[in-house]
Coordinates of C-alpha atoms in Angstrom, one line a residue:
L44 CA 23.2 -4.5 -20.5
Q45 CA 19.8 -6.2 -19.6
D46 CA 21.3 -9.7 -19.7
P47 CA 22.7 -11.1 -16.6
W48 CA 25.9 -9.4 -15.5
P49 CA 29.1 -11.3 -14.5
Q50 CA 28.9 -12.3 -10.8
L51 CA 31.4 -9.7 -9.8
S52 CA 30.4 -7.6 -6.7
N53 CA 33.4 -5.3 -6.5
Y54 CA 32.3 -2.2 -8.7
D55 CA 32.7 1.1 -7.0
L56 CA 31.4 3.1 -10.0
I57 CA 29.0 2.4 -12.8
R58 CA 28.5 5.1 -15.3
I59 CA 25.4 4.9 -17.6
Q60 CA 25.5 7.5 -20.4
L61 CA 23.2 8.1 -23.4
L62 CA 21.3 4.9 -23.3
L63 CA 17.8 6.2 -23.5
G64 CA 16.2 4.5 -26.5
S65 CA 18.4 1.4 -26.1
V66 CA 17.1 -0.2 -22.8
R67 CA 13.7 -1.8 -22.5
D68 CA 13.9 -2.6 -18.8
W69 CA 15.6 -0.1 -16.6
N70 CA 14.5 -1.8 -13.4
T71 CA 16.5 -4.8 -14.4
V72 CA 19.6 -2.6 -15.3
Y73 CA 19.3 -0.8 -12.0
A74 CA 18.8 -4.0 -9.9
Q75 CA 21.9 -5.6 -11.5
A76 CA 24.0 -2.4 -10.8
C77 CA 22.9 -2.3 -7.2
E78 CA 23.8 -6.0 -6.8
S79 CA 27.2 -5.4 -8.3
F80 CA 28.3 -2.7 -6.0
Q81 CA 30.8 -2.6 -3.1
P82 CA 29.4 -0.7 -0.1
R83 CA 29.3 3.1 -0.7
A84 CA 29.6 2.7 -4.5
R85 CA 28.1 5.1 -7.0
L86 CA 25.9 4.9 -10.0
E87 CA 26.0 7.8 -12.3
Q88 CA 23.7 8.3 -15.3
A89 CA 23.6 11.0 -17.8
E90 CA 20.9 11.2 -20.4
I91 CA 19.6 13.7 -23.0
E92 CA 15.9 14.1 -23.0
W93 CA 15.3 14.4 -26.8
R94 CA 12.5 17.0 -26.5
F95 CA 13.2 20.7 -27.2
F96 CA 12.3 23.4 -24.8
S97 CA 12.4 27.2 -25.0
D98 CA 11.8 29.7 -22.2
D99 CA 11.2 32.7 -24.4
G100 CA 8.8 31.5 -27.1
T101 CA 11.4 31.4 -30.0
L102 CA 10.7 27.6 -30.5
E103 CA 7.3 27.2 -32.4
S104 CA 5.2 24.0 -31.9
S105 CA 5.2 23.8 -35.7
S106 CA 9.0 23.7 -36.0
A107 CA 10.7 20.9 -37.6
L108 CA 12.8 20.3 -34.3
V109 CA 9.4 19.6 -32.4
T110 CA 8.0 17.5 -35.3
W111 CA 11.3 15.5 -35.3
S112 CA 11.3 14.9 -31.6
D113 CA 7.6 14.2 -31.3
T114 CA 7.7 11.7 -34.2
L115 CA 11.0 10.0 -33.1
C116 CA 9.7 9.6 -29.5
R117 CA 6.5 8.3 -30.6
A118 CA 8.2 5.6 -32.9
M119 CA 10.5 4.5 -30.1
R120 CA 7.6 4.1 -27.6
T121 CA 5.9 2.1 -30.3
A122 CA 9.1 -0.2 -30.5
G123 CA 8.9 -0.5 -26.7
L124 CA 11.8 1.9 -26.0
C125 CA 11.8 5.4 -24.6
L126 CA 13.6 8.6 -25.3
D127 CA 11.9 10.6 -22.6
I128 CA 13.2 11.1 -19.2
D129 CA 10.1 9.8 -17.3
G130 CA 10.5 11.4 -13.9
R131 CA 10.4 8.0 -12.3
T132 CA 14.2 7.2 -12.3
R133 CA 14.6 8.2 -8.6
N134 CA 11.8 5.8 -7.6
K135 CA 13.2 3.0 -9.6
L136 CA 16.6 3.4 -8.1
E137 CA 15.2 3.5 -4.7
A138 CA 13.0 0.5 -5.3
V139 CA 16.0 -1.7 -6.0
G140 CA 18.0 -0.5 -2.9
F141 CA 19.9 2.7 -3.9
V142 CA 19.9 5.3 -1.3
D143 CA 21.0 9.1 -1.3
V144 CA 19.6 9.5 -4.8
S145 CA 20.2 13.0 -6.3
E146 CA 19.4 14.4 -9.6
A147 CA 20.5 17.4 -11.5
T148 CA 19.2 18.8 -14.7
I149 CA 21.4 20.9 -17.1
Q150 CA 20.2 22.9 -20.0
L151 CA 22.0 21.9 -23.2
P152 CA 21.3 24.6 -25.9
I153 CA 21.0 23.3 -29.3
N154 CA 23.5 26.0 -30.8
P155 CA 25.5 28.9 -29.1
W156 CA 22.6 31.2 -28.8
S157 CA 23.1 31.9 -25.0
S158 CA 25.0 35.0 -23.7
Q159 CA 26.5 32.9 -20.8
K160 CA 29.9 31.7 -21.9
R161 CA 29.6 28.2 -20.6
L162 CA 26.2 27.6 -22.2
K163 CA 27.4 29.1 -25.4
E164 CA 30.3 26.5 -25.5
L165 CA 27.9 23.8 -24.7
G166 CA 25.7 24.9 -27.5
E167 CA 28.6 24.8 -30.0
L168 CA 29.4 21.2 -29.0
F169 CA 25.8 20.1 -28.8
Y170 CA 25.0 21.5 -32.2
D171 CA 27.9 19.5 -33.9
C172 CA 26.6 16.4 -32.1
L173 CA 22.9 17.0 -32.9
S174 CA 23.6 17.8 -36.6
Q175 CA 25.5 14.6 -37.0
A176 CA 23.3 12.4 -34.9
V177 CA 19.8 13.3 -36.3
H178 CA 20.1 11.3 -39.4
S179 CA 21.2 8.1 -37.7
M180 CA 18.8 8.5 -35.0
S181 CA 16.1 9.1 -37.5
M182 CA 16.3 6.8 -40.5
A183 CA 15.3 3.4 -39.1
A184 CA 12.7 4.6 -36.7
L185 CA 11.0 6.7 -39.0
T186 CA 11.1 4.6 -42.1
R187 CA 10.3 1.2 -40.3
I188 CA 8.0 2.2 -37.5
E189 CA 6.4 5.3 -38.8
Q190 CA 6.5 4.2 -42.4
W191 CA 7.9 7.5 -43.8
S192 CA 9.8 7.5 -47.1
K193 CA 13.6 7.8 -47.0
D194 CA 13.1 11.1 -48.8
D195 CA 10.7 12.6 -46.3
V196 CA 13.1 11.6 -43.5
L197 CA 16.1 13.2 -45.3
R198 CA 13.9 16.4 -45.8
L199 CA 13.1 16.4 -42.0
V200 CA 16.7 15.9 -41.1
E201 CA 17.7 18.8 -43.2
D202 CA 15.1 21.0 -41.9
V203 CA 16.2 20.0 -38.3
R204 CA 19.8 20.9 -39.1
E205 CA 18.7 24.2 -40.6
E206 CA 16.5 25.2 -37.5
A207 CA 19.1 24.1 -35.1
R208 CA 21.7 26.5 -36.9
R209 CA 19.3 29.4 -36.2
L210 CA 20.7 31.5 -33.3
T211 CA 17.2 33.2 -33.2
I212 CA 15.7 29.9 -31.9
H213 CA 16.7 29.8 -28.2
A214 CA 16.0 26.0 -27.6
Y215 CA 17.6 23.6 -25.4
C216 CA 17.4 19.9 -24.5
K217 CA 17.7 18.7 -20.8
L218 CA 20.7 16.6 -19.7

């Protein structure tokens, strides 16, 4: 993605999805996308910010969810990658020539705790994704960069899964 793209200038849509933690140089990616567009083309990007938020205090700062996200984000930063949505995306896009940049943030519940039907459904889906992804997202970063033992990572993964199942924890990520 960060290597030179084929010299095609006829894209009318480029969609980037769930690449936080995989790209070291977003400026290059955005510049290449901008150069590859037809007039009035569109770039869409959807990312999950791997931080957990709660508006009602049900997520404690000492929770496994917070420990996991803080540790994983720190490890990825050490590796020169970022899992945080840094708030500078709009500026980066505009700097390489994008216009009419708009952003939207969606709450992505970690489980079906919400009373709103749509958020409850999103929570069911995201819980399935999170409970499966937490292991693969954690093992290399925490053992190689943070120097955790495999057993410690597995314990944290199980604690994260257990907390994410609890409907009394009204946490969400931002999409």
